[in-house]
Short mmCIF file of C-alpha atoms and ligand atoms in Angstrom, two decimals:
data_model
loop_
_atom_site.label_atom_id
_atom_site.label_comp_id
_atom_site.label_asym_id
_atom_site.label_seq_id
_atom_site.Cartn_x
_atom_site.Cartn_y
_atom_site.Cartn_z
CA MET X 1 5.16 9.20 21.65
CA ARG X 2 3.43 8.78 25.14
CA ASP X 3 0.17 10.34 24.10
CA VAL X 4 0.26 8.42 20.83
CA ILE X 5 0.31 5.20 22.82
CA GLY X 6 -2.50 6.41 24.94
CA VAL X 7 -4.66 7.36 21.83
CA ILE X 8 -3.91 3.89 20.25
CA LEU X 9 -4.76 2.01 23.52
CA ASN X 10 -8.02 3.94 23.88
CA ALA X 11 -9.09 3.68 20.38
CA LYS X 12 -12.40 2.00 19.71
CA HIS X 13 -11.71 1.21 16.01
CA LEU X 14 -7.92 1.68 14.93
CA THR X 15 -7.04 1.41 11.22
CA ALA X 16 -3.95 2.21 9.04
CA LEU X 17 -3.51 3.57 5.62
CA THR X 18 -0.19 2.69 4.21
CA GLY X 19 1.89 3.61 1.18
CA ALA X 20 5.19 2.83 -0.48
CA GLY X 21 7.19 4.25 2.44
CA VAL X 22 6.38 1.24 4.61
CA SER X 23 8.06 -1.09 2.09
CA ALA X 24 11.05 1.36 1.58
CA GLU X 25 13.01 -0.36 4.41
CA SER X 26 12.49 -3.72 2.52
CA GLY X 27 14.44 -2.28 -0.27
CA ILE X 28 11.38 -1.54 -2.58
CA PRO X 29 11.95 1.80 -4.18
CA THR X 30 9.13 4.35 -3.40
CA PHE X 31 7.41 6.29 -6.35
CA ARG X 32 8.38 9.79 -5.72
CA GLY X 33 11.37 9.55 -3.66
CA LYS X 34 14.93 10.29 -4.92
CA ASP X 35 15.45 6.64 -5.72
CA GLY X 36 11.73 6.64 -6.95
CA LEU X 37 10.49 4.26 -9.43
CA TRP X 38 9.28 7.04 -11.42
CA ASN X 39 12.65 8.78 -11.72
CA LYS X 40 13.62 6.93 -14.98
CA TYR X 41 10.00 7.02 -16.29
CA LYS X 42 7.01 9.29 -15.48
CA PRO X 43 3.74 7.57 -14.25
CA GLU X 44 1.96 8.42 -17.36
CA GLU X 45 4.45 6.65 -19.40
CA LEU X 46 3.98 3.36 -17.65
CA ALA X 47 1.31 2.90 -15.16
CA THR X 48 -1.74 3.85 -17.51
CA PRO X 49 -3.98 1.92 -19.82
CA GLN X 50 -2.67 4.02 -22.72
CA ALA X 51 0.98 3.16 -22.08
CA PHE X 52 0.06 -0.49 -22.02
CA ALA X 53 -1.83 -0.35 -25.29
CA ARG X 54 0.92 1.70 -26.89
CA ASN X 55 3.87 -0.38 -25.60
CA PRO X 56 2.74 -3.51 -23.68
CA GLU X 57 6.30 -4.97 -23.79
CA LEU X 58 7.87 -1.91 -22.12
CA VAL X 59 5.04 -1.84 -19.46
CA TRP X 60 5.29 -5.54 -18.82
CA LYS X 61 9.14 -5.39 -18.48
CA TRP X 62 8.74 -2.61 -15.96
CA TYR X 63 6.33 -4.78 -14.03
CA ALA X 64 8.22 -8.02 -14.27
CA TRP X 65 11.24 -5.99 -12.87
CA ARG X 66 9.27 -4.75 -9.95
CA MET X 67 7.56 -8.10 -9.29
CA ASP X 68 11.16 -9.58 -9.14
CA ILE X 69 12.18 -6.95 -6.43
CA VAL X 70 8.90 -7.42 -4.49
CA PHE X 71 8.81 -11.20 -4.49
CA ASN X 72 12.44 -11.39 -3.32
CA ALA X 73 11.99 -8.81 -0.71
CA LYS X 74 11.36 -9.40 2.99
CA PRO X 75 8.84 -7.60 5.14
CA ASN X 76 10.52 -5.12 7.54
CA PRO X 77 9.68 -4.12 11.18
CA ALA X 78 6.94 -1.62 9.73
CA HIS X 79 5.01 -4.57 8.33
CA TYR X 80 5.67 -6.82 11.39
CA GLY X 81 4.59 -3.95 13.66
CA PHE X 82 1.27 -3.59 12.01
CA ALA X 83 0.75 -7.38 11.92
CA GLU X 84 1.49 -7.42 15.79
CA LEU X 85 -1.10 -4.74 16.43
CA GLU X 86 -3.65 -6.79 14.64
CA ARG X 87 -2.62 -9.90 16.45
CA LEU X 88 -3.10 -7.82 19.79
CA ARG X 89 -6.62 -7.07 18.43
CA ILE X 90 -5.73 -3.30 18.60
CA LEU X 91 -5.53 -2.73 14.71
CA LYS X 92 -8.78 -3.65 12.95
CA CYS X 93 -7.85 -3.32 9.22
CA ILE X 94 -4.95 -2.22 6.94
CA ILE X 95 -5.89 -0.25 3.79
CA THR X 96 -2.75 -0.16 1.61
CA GLN X 97 -2.03 1.56 -1.61
CA ASN X 98 0.91 -0.72 -2.05
CA VAL X 99 0.83 -3.48 -4.71
CA ASP X 100 3.31 -5.68 -2.80
CA ASP X 101 2.24 -8.44 -0.38
CA LEU X 102 4.68 -7.63 2.37
CA HIS X 103 1.69 -6.85 4.90
CA GLU X 104 0.39 -10.23 4.27
CA ARG X 105 3.82 -11.99 4.51
CA ALA X 106 4.45 -10.33 7.78
CA GLY X 107 1.21 -11.96 9.00
CA SER X 108 -1.40 -9.27 8.49
CA LYS X 109 -4.88 -10.83 7.82
CA ASN X 110 -7.26 -7.97 7.18
CA VAL X 111 -5.59 -5.95 4.31
CA LEU X 112 -7.51 -3.98 1.64
CA HIS X 113 -5.41 -3.36 -1.54
CA LEU X 114 -6.83 -0.12 -3.02
CA HIS X 115 -4.57 -0.37 -6.09
CA GLY X 116 -4.45 -4.06 -6.69
CA SER X 117 -1.40 -6.36 -6.32
CA LEU X 118 1.68 -7.54 -8.21
CA ARG X 119 0.69 -11.08 -7.21
CA LYS X 120 -2.30 -10.89 -9.51
CA ILE X 121 -2.19 -11.25 -13.30
CA VAL X 122 -5.59 -10.83 -15.00
CA CYS X 123 -6.95 -10.97 -18.56
CA THR X 124 -7.47 -7.81 -20.47
CA LYS X 125 -10.83 -9.30 -21.94
CA CYS X 126 -12.42 -12.16 -19.84
CA ASP X 127 -12.56 -12.82 -16.02
CA TYR X 128 -9.53 -15.07 -15.80
CA SER X 129 -6.88 -14.18 -13.21
CA GLU X 130 -4.00 -15.99 -11.77
CA TYR X 131 -1.64 -15.88 -8.79
CA ALA X 132 1.92 -14.85 -9.81
CA GLU X 133 4.43 -17.12 -8.06
CA LYS X 134 7.24 -15.56 -10.05
CA PRO X 135 7.56 -12.63 -12.51
CA PRO X 136 6.62 -13.68 -16.14
CA LYS X 137 9.61 -13.78 -18.66
CA ILE X 138 9.06 -10.93 -21.11
CA PRO X 139 8.95 -11.46 -24.16
CA PRO X 140 6.66 -13.17 -24.99
CA LEU X 141 3.76 -11.27 -23.91
CA PRO X 142 1.70 -13.46 -21.60
CA LYS X 143 -1.61 -14.63 -23.02
CA CYS X 144 -4.88 -15.71 -21.30
CA PRO X 145 -5.17 -19.53 -21.28
CA LYS X 146 -9.00 -19.10 -21.50
CA CYS X 147 -9.53 -16.67 -24.43
CA ASN X 148 -5.81 -16.05 -25.65
CA SER X 149 -6.10 -12.33 -25.18
CA LEU X 150 -3.30 -10.24 -23.56
CA LEU X 151 -2.76 -10.65 -19.88
CA ARG X 152 -2.02 -7.61 -17.69
CA PRO X 153 -0.80 -6.73 -14.21
CA GLY X 154 -3.64 -6.99 -11.49
CA VAL X 155 -3.06 -3.34 -10.47
CA VAL X 156 -5.05 -0.19 -10.78
CA TRP X 157 -3.51 2.29 -13.41
CA PHE X 158 -3.94 5.96 -13.27
CA GLY X 159 -7.27 6.92 -14.87
CA GLU X 160 -8.84 3.53 -13.85
CA MET X 161 -11.48 3.18 -11.23
CA LEU X 162 -10.44 1.55 -7.95
CA PRO X 163 -12.11 -1.88 -7.39
CA GLN X 164 -15.49 -0.75 -6.04
CA ASP X 165 -15.86 -3.54 -3.52
CA VAL X 166 -12.49 -2.66 -2.04
CA LEU X 167 -13.00 0.91 -2.09
CA SER X 168 -16.53 0.83 -0.35
CA LYS X 169 -15.15 -1.51 2.43
CA ALA X 170 -12.20 1.02 2.86
CA ILE X 171 -14.58 3.96 3.28
CA ASP X 172 -16.54 1.86 5.57
CA GLU X 173 -13.68 1.22 7.64
CA MET X 174 -12.86 4.96 7.75
CA TYR X 175 -16.33 5.74 8.97
CA LYS X 176 -15.94 3.18 11.66
CA SER X 177 -12.41 4.43 12.72
CA ASP X 178 -11.90 6.86 15.67
CA VAL X 179 -8.14 6.76 14.92
CA VAL X 180 -6.12 6.08 11.73
CA ILE X 181 -2.39 5.71 11.37
CA VAL X 182 -1.23 7.21 7.92
CA ALA X 183 2.18 5.74 7.24
CA GLY X 184 4.67 5.96 4.46
CA THR X 185 2.42 7.90 1.88
CA SER X 186 3.09 11.21 0.27
CA ALA X 187 -0.74 11.39 0.11
CA VAL X 188 -0.71 12.61 -3.46
CA VAL X 189 -2.70 9.88 -5.12
CA GLN X 190 -6.55 10.13 -5.07
CA PRO X 191 -8.97 8.94 -3.92
CA ALA X 192 -6.79 7.01 -1.32
CA ALA X 193 -5.23 10.14 0.03
CA SER X 194 -8.69 11.62 0.90
CA LEU X 195 -9.78 8.50 2.85
CA PRO X 196 -8.18 9.90 6.32
CA LEU X 197 -10.22 13.10 5.81
CA ILE X 198 -13.33 10.89 6.59
CA VAL X 199 -11.85 10.14 10.16
CA LYS X 200 -10.97 13.66 10.60
CA ARG X 201 -14.44 15.00 9.71
CA ASN X 202 -16.02 12.59 12.20
CA GLY X 203 -13.90 14.02 14.94
CA GLY X 204 -11.36 11.20 14.91
CA VAL X 205 -7.46 11.40 15.25
CA ILE X 206 -4.82 11.04 12.46
CA ILE X 207 -1.34 9.84 13.51
CA GLU X 208 1.13 10.32 10.61
CA ILE X 209 4.31 8.32 10.51
CA ASN X 210 6.66 9.77 7.76
CA PRO X 211 10.16 11.23 7.93
CA SER X 212 8.92 14.08 5.75
CA GLU X 213 6.01 16.50 5.35
CA THR X 214 3.14 15.17 3.20
CA ALA X 215 -0.12 16.62 1.81
CA LEU X 216 -1.92 15.35 4.99
CA SER X 217 0.64 16.61 7.60
CA TYR X 218 -1.45 19.85 8.10
CA ILE X 219 -4.39 17.85 9.50
CA ALA X 220 -2.33 15.24 11.37
CA ASP X 221 -2.93 15.32 15.20
CA TYR X 222 0.29 13.54 15.81
CA ARG X 223 3.26 13.27 13.51
CA ILE X 224 6.10 10.76 14.09
CA GLU X 225 8.91 11.85 11.79
CA LYS X 226 10.77 8.62 11.70
CA PRO X 227 11.01 5.70 9.30
CA ALA X 228 7.99 3.41 9.71
CA GLY X 229 10.16 0.46 10.75
CA VAL X 230 11.62 2.43 13.61
CA ALA X 231 8.39 3.89 14.67
CA MET X 232 6.39 0.73 14.58
CA LYS X 233 8.92 -1.14 16.58
CA GLU X 234 8.82 1.60 19.22
CA ILE X 235 4.98 1.82 19.25
CA VAL X 236 4.56 -2.06 19.56
CA GLY X 237 7.20 -2.11 22.31
CA GLU X 238 5.44 0.74 24.27
CA ILE X 239 2.08 -0.89 23.77
CA LYS X 240 3.23 -4.27 25.06
CA ARG X 241 4.92 -2.61 28.15
CA ALA X 242 1.69 -0.67 28.77
CA LEU X 243 -0.34 -3.90 28.46
CA SER X 244 2.34 -5.35 30.81
CA LEU X 245 3.00 -8.15 28.30
CA GLU X 246 6.63 -9.25 28.17
CA THR X 247 8.24 -8.13 24.95
CA PRO X 248 9.57 -11.63 23.67
C1 BV8 V 1 -9.11 7.51 -10.26
C2 BV8 V 1 -0.75 0.90 -8.86
C3 BV8 V 1 -11.37 7.79 -11.15
C4 BV8 V 1 -0.01 0.81 -10.21
C5 BV8 V 1 -1.11 3.22 -8.37
C6 BV8 V 1 -5.55 15.66 -10.47
C7 BV8 V 1 -5.96 15.90 -9.27
C8 BV8 V 1 -6.32 15.00 -8.30
C9 BV8 V 1 -6.38 13.62 -8.85
C10 BV8 V 1 -6.12 13.51 -10.09
C11 BV8 V 1 -5.55 14.44 -11.03
N1 BV8 V 1 -5.24 13.98 -12.18
C12 BV8 V 1 -5.70 12.55 -12.16
C13 BV8 V 1 -6.09 12.31 -11.03
C14 BV8 V 1 -6.46 11.06 -10.48
C15 BV8 V 1 -5.30 10.09 -10.24
C16 BV8 V 1 -4.39 10.69 -9.17
O1 BV8 V 1 -4.55 10.73 -7.94
N2 BV8 V 1 -3.21 11.42 -9.77
C17 BV8 V 1 -2.27 11.93 -8.92
C18 BV8 V 1 -0.81 11.63 -9.35
C19 BV8 V 1 -2.56 13.48 -8.82
N3 BV8 V 1 -5.83 9.09 -9.54
C20 BV8 V 1 -6.14 7.86 -10.40
O2 BV8 V 1 -6.06 7.92 -11.63
C21 BV8 V 1 -6.92 6.79 -9.59
N4 BV8 V 1 -8.16 6.55 -10.30
O3 BV8 V 1 -9.14 8.59 -9.85
O4 BV8 V 1 -10.26 7.01 -10.84
C22 BV8 V 1 -11.14 8.40 -12.23
C23 BV8 V 1 -11.43 7.52 -13.41
C24 BV8 V 1 -11.16 8.05 -14.67
C25 BV8 V 1 -10.56 9.40 -14.93
C26 BV8 V 1 -10.32 10.15 -13.82
C27 BV8 V 1 -10.54 9.61 -12.55
C28 BV8 V 1 -6.09 5.59 -9.66
C29 BV8 V 1 -4.85 5.77 -8.84
C30 BV8 V 1 -4.16 4.51 -8.62
C31 BV8 V 1 -2.80 4.53 -9.44
N5 BV8 V 1 -2.04 3.28 -9.28
N6 BV8 V 1 -0.45 2.03 -8.16
C32 BV8 V 1 1.55 0.74 -9.94
O5 BV8 V 1 1.96 0.53 -8.74
O6 BV8 V 1 2.32 0.51 -10.87
S1 BV8 V 1 -0.63 4.58 -7.59
C33 BV8 V 1 0.92 4.49 -6.70
O7 BV8 V 1 1.01 5.67 -6.00
C34 BV8 V 1 1.15 3.38 -5.82
O8 BV8 V 1 -0.08 2.66 -5.45
C35 BV8 V 1 1.54 4.02 -4.55
O9 BV8 V 1 1.38 3.41 -3.39
C36 BV8 V 1 0.67 5.29 -4.77
C37 BV8 V 1 0.93 6.50 -3.82
O10 BV8 V 1 2.12 6.70 -3.66
P1 BV8 V 1 2.88 6.59 -2.12
O11 BV8 V 1 2.41 5.28 -1.74
O12 BV8 V 1 2.44 7.80 -1.42
O13 BV8 V 1 4.34 6.49 -2.37
P2 BV8 V 1 5.28 7.82 -2.63
O14 BV8 V 1 6.52 7.44 -3.28
O15 BV8 V 1 4.49 8.87 -3.40
O16 BV8 V 1 5.47 8.48 -1.13
C38 BV8 V 1 6.34 7.63 -0.26
C39 BV8 V 1 6.22 8.25 1.05
O17 BV8 V 1 6.91 7.44 1.90
C40 BV8 V 1 6.92 9.66 1.08
O18 BV8 V 1 5.99 10.49 1.70
C41 BV8 V 1 8.15 9.41 1.87
O19 BV8 V 1 8.46 10.53 2.71
C42 BV8 V 1 7.82 8.19 2.75
N7 BV8 V 1 8.89 7.44 3.29
C43 BV8 V 1 10.09 7.00 2.53
N8 BV8 V 1 10.83 6.15 3.37
C44 BV8 V 1 9.88 5.89 4.43
C45 BV8 V 1 8.66 6.66 4.43
N9 BV8 V 1 7.74 6.60 5.39
C46 BV8 V 1 8.18 5.91 6.33
N10 BV8 V 1 8.99 5.10 6.52
C47 BV8 V 1 10.09 5.09 5.50
N11 BV8 V 1 11.15 4.25 5.72
ZN1 ZN V 2 -9.19 -14.20 -21.17
#
């Protein structure tokens, strides 16, 4: 852990790529774990435009259920740890695959959502979009107040392009990073999982926080095999000691 602290303190541009694992300690099921969201269904059954076209009510019910879990969940020490590193001006940007807003609710300001957000509901036809305070009641299927077309969750489904502006900002951040913390992701979903390779190719350092092995473990310079909440609490504590700030 000591050399990880040194790497983080000496980083010129530190960023983080996070996945469902950082929200696991908030009680939000991950995708591919034993309690995974996909266990009952397979991704292609639900998180795809085809599934939505075929059975919008089933897909909307699944998202309304997930929105309920996420909107009632609380950020955990992993989210607070990243927010604290940003407040200490050590962490420059969080690139998240997650569609929950727990990083923001923990105080993180600079967050890029590669796969969209459950807080967004958008129109399938026009540019209308709204902020979801609470999950919609399904049925009835939610309709656009501007053009009366079907509304959909503001997330990126499999087979859909990532929002170009967000993806190019994320790639930019990776080119600027000399250190990237990859936390709570199985690094299976592309193109998100390939982003840390940019840092590696530029001679940067990858710190992986994950209790298990992932598709990126083989190129991680450091692996902290602990839950992100535990690891981030330790890291922030060590950083503050090193900066000889009093841990409140
Ligand atoms: C695209 C939003 C171009 C929706 C999501 C074959 C090969 C390569 C790629 C492909 C392929 N076939 C298809 C593709 C492309 C596909 C893809 O990558 N498929 C994968 C499954 C192989 N990608 C796409 O379709 C992307 N678009 O490529 O566009 C294009 C266009 C047209 C045609 C082709 C290509 C779009 C991908 C976006 C999909 N949307 N989410 C929703 O949420 O409903 S992805 C979804 O998975 C979430 O965003 C999630 O974040 C993401 C990744 O999962 P993880 O976050 O890693 O979560 P997971 O459960 O897997 O892992 C949790 C980890 O946490 C584990 O490692 C566990 O050990 C760890 N953990 C557990 N507890 C803790 C912990 N860690 C720390 N602390 C803990 N306490
Ligand atoms: Zn519309």
